[in-house]
Amino acid sequence: MSEPHPNTPQMASPSYRLAVFDQDFLLSQEMRGVRFMLEFSKADLALKAWGVRSTIVVFGSARIGENGDGQHARWYAAAREFGAIASKRGGAFLEGQPFRDNVIATGGGPGIMEAANRGASDVGAPSVGFNITLPHEQEPNSWSTPELTFRFHYFAMRKMHLAMRANALVVFPGGFGTLDELFEILTLRQTDKAPKIPVVLFDEAYWRSIINFEELARHGMISKADLDLFCFAETAEGVWEELLKHGVKPHQDIESLRPTP
């Protein structure tokens, strides 16, 4: 029987592990900044490898189904149709270009997110899914491009990736999460921390039934000019027309746009 190596205790010590393989070290509170960097870089490099230069971000409820009750089926169908329209006309295919522009990007989950990713898939275009780890695990929908389907631990990093390449934001009816994302982008626009991208709210009646935008202005909580930060549309074609009206172009050169948030 061979004698134990004289420095076995040293080699068995956690301090001897290579840092890259030391889970206890990497998951420590002190390494949170490094984990932020890793979450940013992993998605950033994958998107660059696919030539994704800009996106159209679609938000909306995860609770809306293709055969849902009330308006749910209509909202799902419209998000799916818009995903196809934007992908066909916006520059999601390389077509001899070095970059893809206006690629559909969503939170990667079910409902409206699924519908928009599905619309892109319907026409053979890639689309992005930025998923988040939740206590009750959110599984990615089956329509985002597998190589462009990401999972984040940090909401902040996920929000950054959703915002930093966005040429436009299209917001379908939704709840707390959708409102959070909507007002995040509106705040960035209001404070000039984000480019002057169009924000289109789908189904004006829904949005006006849950938010009285004019009352915010009347009470001095926002300026009247802030009401011009967004507009409304009632159909998938109408959404695309609003985006064109407000400056979205296929293969848009975004390099000259102001600093990313």
CSV table of C-alpha atoms in Angstrom, one decimal:
chain,number,residue,atom,x,y,z
A,1,MET,CA,0.0,0.0,0.0
A,2,SER,CA,1.5,3.3,-1.1
A,3,GLU,CA,2.2,6.0,1.4
A,4,PRO,CA,-0.1,9.1,1.2
A,5,HIS,CA,1.5,12.0,-0.6
A,6,PRO,CA,3.1,14.3,2.1
A,7,ASN,CA,1.2,17.4,0.9
A,8,THR,CA,-2.2,15.8,0.6
A,9,PRO,CA,-3.8,18.1,3.2
A,10,GLN,CA,-2.6,21.1,1.3
A,11,MET,CA,-3.8,19.8,-2.0
A,12,ALA,CA,-7.2,19.0,-0.5
A,13,SER,CA,-7.6,22.5,0.9
A,14,PRO,CA,-10.3,24.7,-0.8
A,15,SER,CA,-7.6,27.4,-1.1
A,16,TYR,CA,-5.7,25.1,-3.5
A,17,ARG,CA,-8.6,24.9,-6.0
A,18,LEU,CA,-8.2,26.7,-9.2
A,19,ALA,CA,-10.4,29.8,-8.8
A,20,VAL,CA,-12.4,29.1,-12.0
A,21,PHE,CA,-13.4,25.7,-10.5
A,22,ASP,CA,-14.1,26.9,-7.0
A,23,GLN,CA,-17.9,27.2,-6.6
A,24,ASP,CA,-17.7,28.4,-3.0
A,25,PHE,CA,-15.4,31.2,-4.1
A,26,LEU,CA,-17.4,32.1,-7.3
A,27,LEU,CA,-20.7,32.1,-5.4
A,28,SER,CA,-19.4,34.2,-2.5
A,29,GLN,CA,-20.9,37.6,-1.8
A,30,GLU,CA,-17.5,39.2,-2.6
A,31,MET,CA,-17.6,37.9,-6.2
A,32,ARG,CA,-21.0,39.3,-7.0
A,33,GLY,CA,-19.4,41.9,-9.3
A,34,VAL,CA,-17.6,39.1,-11.2
A,35,ARG,CA,-20.9,37.2,-11.6
A,36,PHE,CA,-22.5,40.4,-13.0
A,37,MET,CA,-19.7,40.6,-15.6
A,38,LEU,CA,-20.1,37.0,-16.5
A,39,GLU,CA,-23.8,37.3,-17.1
A,40,PHE,CA,-23.2,40.4,-19.3
A,41,SER,CA,-20.4,38.8,-21.3
A,42,LYS,CA,-21.9,35.4,-22.0
A,43,ALA,CA,-25.1,36.8,-23.6
A,44,ASP,CA,-23.2,39.7,-25.3
A,45,LEU,CA,-20.7,37.4,-27.0
A,46,ALA,CA,-23.4,35.0,-28.2
A,47,LEU,CA,-25.5,37.9,-29.7
A,48,LYS,CA,-22.4,39.2,-31.4
A,49,ALA,CA,-21.6,35.8,-32.9
A,50,TRP,CA,-25.1,35.8,-34.4
A,51,GLY,CA,-24.7,39.3,-35.7
A,52,VAL,CA,-27.5,40.7,-33.6
A,53,ARG,CA,-26.9,44.5,-33.5
A,54,SER,CA,-30.4,45.7,-32.6
A,55,THR,CA,-33.7,44.4,-31.4
A,56,ILE,CA,-37.4,45.1,-31.1
A,57,VAL,CA,-38.3,44.2,-27.6
A,58,VAL,CA,-41.8,42.8,-27.0
A,59,PHE,CA,-43.3,42.7,-23.5
A,60,GLY,CA,-46.7,41.4,-22.3
A,61,SER,CA,-48.3,39.0,-19.9
A,62,ALA,CA,-47.1,35.5,-19.4
A,63,ARG,CA,-50.7,34.5,-18.5
A,64,ILE,CA,-52.1,35.1,-22.0
A,65,GLY,CA,-52.7,32.0,-24.0
A,66,GLU,CA,-53.3,31.2,-27.7
A,67,ASN,CA,-56.9,30.0,-26.8
A,68,GLY,CA,-57.4,32.2,-23.8
A,69,ASP,CA,-60.7,33.8,-22.7
A,70,GLY,CA,-61.9,37.2,-23.6
A,71,GLN,CA,-59.2,39.3,-25.3
A,72,HIS,CA,-56.4,36.9,-24.6
A,73,ALA,CA,-56.6,35.0,-27.8
A,74,ARG,CA,-56.7,38.2,-29.9
A,75,TRP,CA,-53.7,39.7,-28.0
A,76,TYR,CA,-51.7,36.4,-28.5
A,77,ALA,CA,-52.5,36.3,-32.2
A,78,ALA,CA,-51.5,39.9,-32.7
A,79,ALA,CA,-48.2,39.5,-30.9
A,80,ARG,CA,-47.5,36.4,-33.1
A,81,GLU,CA,-48.4,38.3,-36.2
A,82,PHE,CA,-46.2,41.3,-35.2
A,83,GLY,CA,-43.3,38.9,-34.5
A,84,ALA,CA,-43.5,37.7,-38.1
A,85,ILE,CA,-44.0,41.2,-39.6
A,86,ALA,CA,-41.1,42.7,-37.8
A,87,SER,CA,-38.8,39.8,-38.6
A,88,LYS,CA,-39.6,39.8,-42.3
A,89,ARG,CA,-39.4,43.5,-42.8
A,90,GLY,CA,-37.0,44.7,-40.1
A,91,GLY,CA,-33.7,43.1,-41.0
A,92,ALA,CA,-33.6,40.0,-38.8
A,93,PHE,CA,-32.1,38.0,-41.8
A,94,LEU,CA,-28.5,38.8,-42.7
A,95,GLU,CA,-29.3,39.0,-46.5
A,96,GLY,CA,-25.7,39.8,-47.3
A,97,GLN,CA,-25.4,42.3,-44.4
A,98,PRO,CA,-22.9,41.8,-41.6
A,99,PHE,CA,-25.5,42.5,-38.9
A,100,ARG,CA,-29.1,41.6,-38.0
A,101,ASP,CA,-31.3,44.5,-36.9
A,102,ASN,CA,-34.7,44.7,-35.2
A,103,VAL,CA,-34.5,41.1,-34.1
A,104,ILE,CA,-37.5,40.1,-31.9
A,105,ALA,CA,-36.4,39.9,-28.2
A,106,THR,CA,-38.6,38.9,-25.3
A,107,GLY,CA,-38.3,37.8,-21.7
A,108,GLY,CA,-38.3,34.2,-23.1
A,109,GLY,CA,-41.3,32.9,-21.2
A,110,PRO,CA,-44.9,31.9,-22.1
A,111,GLY,CA,-47.8,34.1,-23.1
A,112,ILE,CA,-47.1,37.2,-25.2
A,113,MET,CA,-43.4,36.4,-25.1
A,114,GLU,CA,-44.0,33.0,-26.6
A,115,ALA,CA,-46.3,34.5,-29.2
A,116,ALA,CA,-43.7,37.1,-30.4
A,117,ASN,CA,-40.9,34.5,-30.6
A,118,ARG,CA,-43.3,32.1,-32.4
A,119,GLY,CA,-44.1,34.8,-35.0
A,120,ALA,CA,-40.4,35.1,-35.8
A,121,SER,CA,-40.0,31.4,-36.0
A,122,ASP,CA,-43.0,31.2,-38.4
A,123,VAL,CA,-41.0,33.1,-41.0
A,124,GLY,CA,-37.7,31.3,-40.2
A,125,ALA,CA,-36.1,34.3,-38.4
A,126,PRO,CA,-34.0,34.1,-35.3
A,127,SER,CA,-35.3,35.6,-32.1
A,128,VAL,CA,-34.0,36.2,-28.6
A,129,GLY,CA,-35.3,35.0,-25.2
A,130,PHE,CA,-33.9,36.6,-22.1
A,131,ASN,CA,-35.1,34.3,-19.3
A,132,ILE,CA,-34.8,34.8,-15.5
A,133,THR,CA,-34.4,32.3,-12.7
A,134,LEU,CA,-37.4,32.5,-10.5
A,135,PRO,CA,-38.5,30.6,-7.3
A,136,HIS,CA,-40.9,28.7,-9.5
A,137,GLU,CA,-38.7,28.0,-12.4
A,138,GLN,CA,-39.6,29.8,-15.6
A,139,GLU,CA,-38.9,27.5,-18.5
A,140,PRO,CA,-38.0,29.0,-21.9
A,141,ASN,CA,-40.7,28.9,-24.5
A,142,SER,CA,-40.1,26.5,-27.5
A,143,TRP,CA,-39.9,29.3,-30.1
A,144,SER,CA,-36.9,31.4,-29.3
A,145,THR,CA,-33.7,30.5,-31.1
A,146,PRO,CA,-31.9,27.9,-28.9
A,147,GLU,CA,-28.5,29.6,-29.3
A,148,LEU,CA,-30.1,33.0,-28.4
A,149,THR,CA,-32.0,31.7,-25.4
A,150,PHE,CA,-30.4,32.9,-22.2
A,151,ARG,CA,-31.0,32.6,-18.4
A,152,PHE,CA,-30.1,35.3,-15.9
A,153,HIS,CA,-29.9,35.3,-12.2
A,154,TYR,CA,-29.9,39.1,-11.9
A,155,PHE,CA,-32.9,41.1,-13.0
A,156,ALA,CA,-30.7,44.1,-13.4
A,157,MET,CA,-28.5,42.4,-16.0
A,158,ARG,CA,-31.5,41.0,-17.8
A,159,LYS,CA,-33.0,44.4,-18.0
A,160,MET,CA,-29.8,45.9,-19.3
A,161,HIS,CA,-29.6,43.3,-22.1
A,162,LEU,CA,-33.3,44.0,-23.0
A,163,ALA,CA,-32.7,47.7,-23.2
A,164,MET,CA,-29.2,48.2,-24.6
A,165,ARG,CA,-29.9,47.0,-28.2
A,166,ALA,CA,-33.5,48.0,-28.4
A,167,ASN,CA,-34.6,50.0,-31.4
A,168,ALA,CA,-38.2,49.9,-30.2
A,169,LEU,CA,-40.4,48.7,-27.4
A,170,VAL,CA,-43.8,47.1,-28.1
A,171,VAL,CA,-45.9,46.5,-25.0
A,172,PHE,CA,-48.9,44.2,-25.1
A,173,PRO,CA,-51.4,44.0,-22.1
A,174,GLY,CA,-49.8,42.7,-19.0
A,175,GLY,CA,-49.5,42.9,-15.2
A,176,PHE,CA,-46.9,43.9,-12.7
A,177,GLY,CA,-43.9,42.6,-14.7
A,178,THR,CA,-45.0,44.3,-17.9
A,179,LEU,CA,-45.7,47.5,-16.0
A,180,ASP,CA,-42.3,47.3,-14.4
A,181,GLU,CA,-40.6,46.9,-17.8
A,182,LEU,CA,-42.7,49.6,-19.4
A,183,PHE,CA,-42.0,52.3,-16.8
A,184,GLU,CA,-38.3,51.3,-16.7
A,185,ILE,CA,-38.0,52.2,-20.4
A,186,LEU,CA,-40.2,55.3,-20.1
A,187,THR,CA,-38.0,56.5,-17.2
A,188,LEU,CA,-34.9,56.0,-19.2
A,189,ARG,CA,-36.4,57.9,-22.1
A,190,GLN,CA,-37.7,60.7,-19.9
A,191,THR,CA,-34.3,61.2,-18.4
A,192,ASP,CA,-32.4,60.8,-21.7
A,193,LYS,CA,-30.6,57.8,-20.4
A,194,ALA,CA,-31.8,55.8,-23.4
A,195,PRO,CA,-32.1,56.6,-27.1
A,196,LYS,CA,-35.3,58.1,-28.5
A,197,ILE,CA,-36.8,54.8,-29.4
A,198,PRO,CA,-40.5,54.4,-30.1
A,199,VAL,CA,-42.7,52.8,-27.4
A,200,VAL,CA,-46.0,51.4,-28.7
A,201,LEU,CA,-48.7,50.2,-26.4
A,202,PHE,CA,-51.0,47.6,-28.0
A,203,ASP,CA,-54.8,48.0,-27.4
A,204,GLU,CA,-55.4,51.6,-26.2
A,205,ALA,CA,-58.6,50.7,-24.4
A,206,TYR,CA,-56.7,48.3,-22.1
A,207,TRP,CA,-54.0,50.7,-21.2
A,208,ARG,CA,-56.3,53.6,-20.6
A,209,SER,CA,-58.5,51.4,-18.4
A,210,ILE,CA,-55.6,50.6,-16.0
A,211,ILE,CA,-53.5,53.8,-16.2
A,212,ASN,CA,-54.8,57.4,-16.4
A,213,PHE,CA,-51.8,59.0,-18.1
A,214,GLU,CA,-53.4,62.4,-18.4
A,215,GLU,CA,-54.1,62.6,-14.7
A,216,LEU,CA,-50.4,62.1,-14.0
A,217,ALA,CA,-49.7,65.1,-16.2
A,218,ARG,CA,-52.6,67.1,-14.6
A,219,HIS,CA,-51.2,66.5,-11.1
A,220,GLY,CA,-47.7,67.6,-12.3
A,221,MET,CA,-46.2,64.2,-11.8
A,222,ILE,CA,-45.0,64.2,-15.4
A,223,SER,CA,-44.9,66.9,-18.0
A,224,LYS,CA,-47.4,67.0,-20.9
A,225,ALA,CA,-44.5,66.4,-23.2
A,226,ASP,CA,-43.9,63.0,-21.5
A,227,LEU,CA,-47.2,61.9,-23.0
A,228,ASP,CA,-45.5,61.9,-26.4
A,229,LEU,CA,-43.0,59.2,-25.2
A,230,PHE,CA,-45.4,56.5,-26.2
A,231,CYS,CA,-48.2,55.9,-28.7
A,232,PHE,CA,-51.0,53.3,-29.3
A,233,ALA,CA,-51.8,50.7,-31.9
A,234,GLU,CA,-54.7,48.3,-32.4
A,235,THR,CA,-53.3,45.8,-34.9
A,236,ALA,CA,-50.0,44.1,-35.7
A,237,GLU,CA,-49.7,46.1,-38.9
A,238,GLY,CA,-50.6,49.2,-37.0
A,239,VAL,CA,-47.7,48.6,-34.6
A,240,TRP,CA,-45.3,48.3,-37.5
A,241,GLU,CA,-46.6,51.5,-39.1
A,242,GLU,CA,-46.1,53.4,-35.8
A,243,LEU,CA,-42.5,52.1,-35.6
A,244,LEU,CA,-41.7,53.2,-39.1
A,245,LYS,CA,-43.4,56.6,-38.4
A,246,HIS,CA,-41.1,57.0,-35.4
A,247,GLY,CA,-37.8,56.1,-37.1
A,248,VAL,CA,-37.3,52.4,-37.1
A,249,LYS,CA,-35.5,51.2,-40.3
A,250,PRO,CA,-34.2,47.9,-41.5
A,251,HIS,CA,-30.5,47.5,-40.8
A,252,GLN,CA,-30.4,50.8,-38.9
A,253,ASP,CA,-27.0,52.1,-38.0
A,254,ILE,CA,-27.1,52.2,-34.2
A,255,GLU,CA,-23.5,52.9,-33.6
A,256,SER,CA,-24.0,56.6,-33.4
A,257,LEU,CA,-26.8,56.4,-30.8
A,258,ARG,CA,-26.2,57.8,-27.3
A,259,PRO,CA,-24.6,55.7,-24.5
A,260,THR,CA,-26.3,52.5,-23.6
A,261,PRO,CA,-28.1,52.5,-20.2
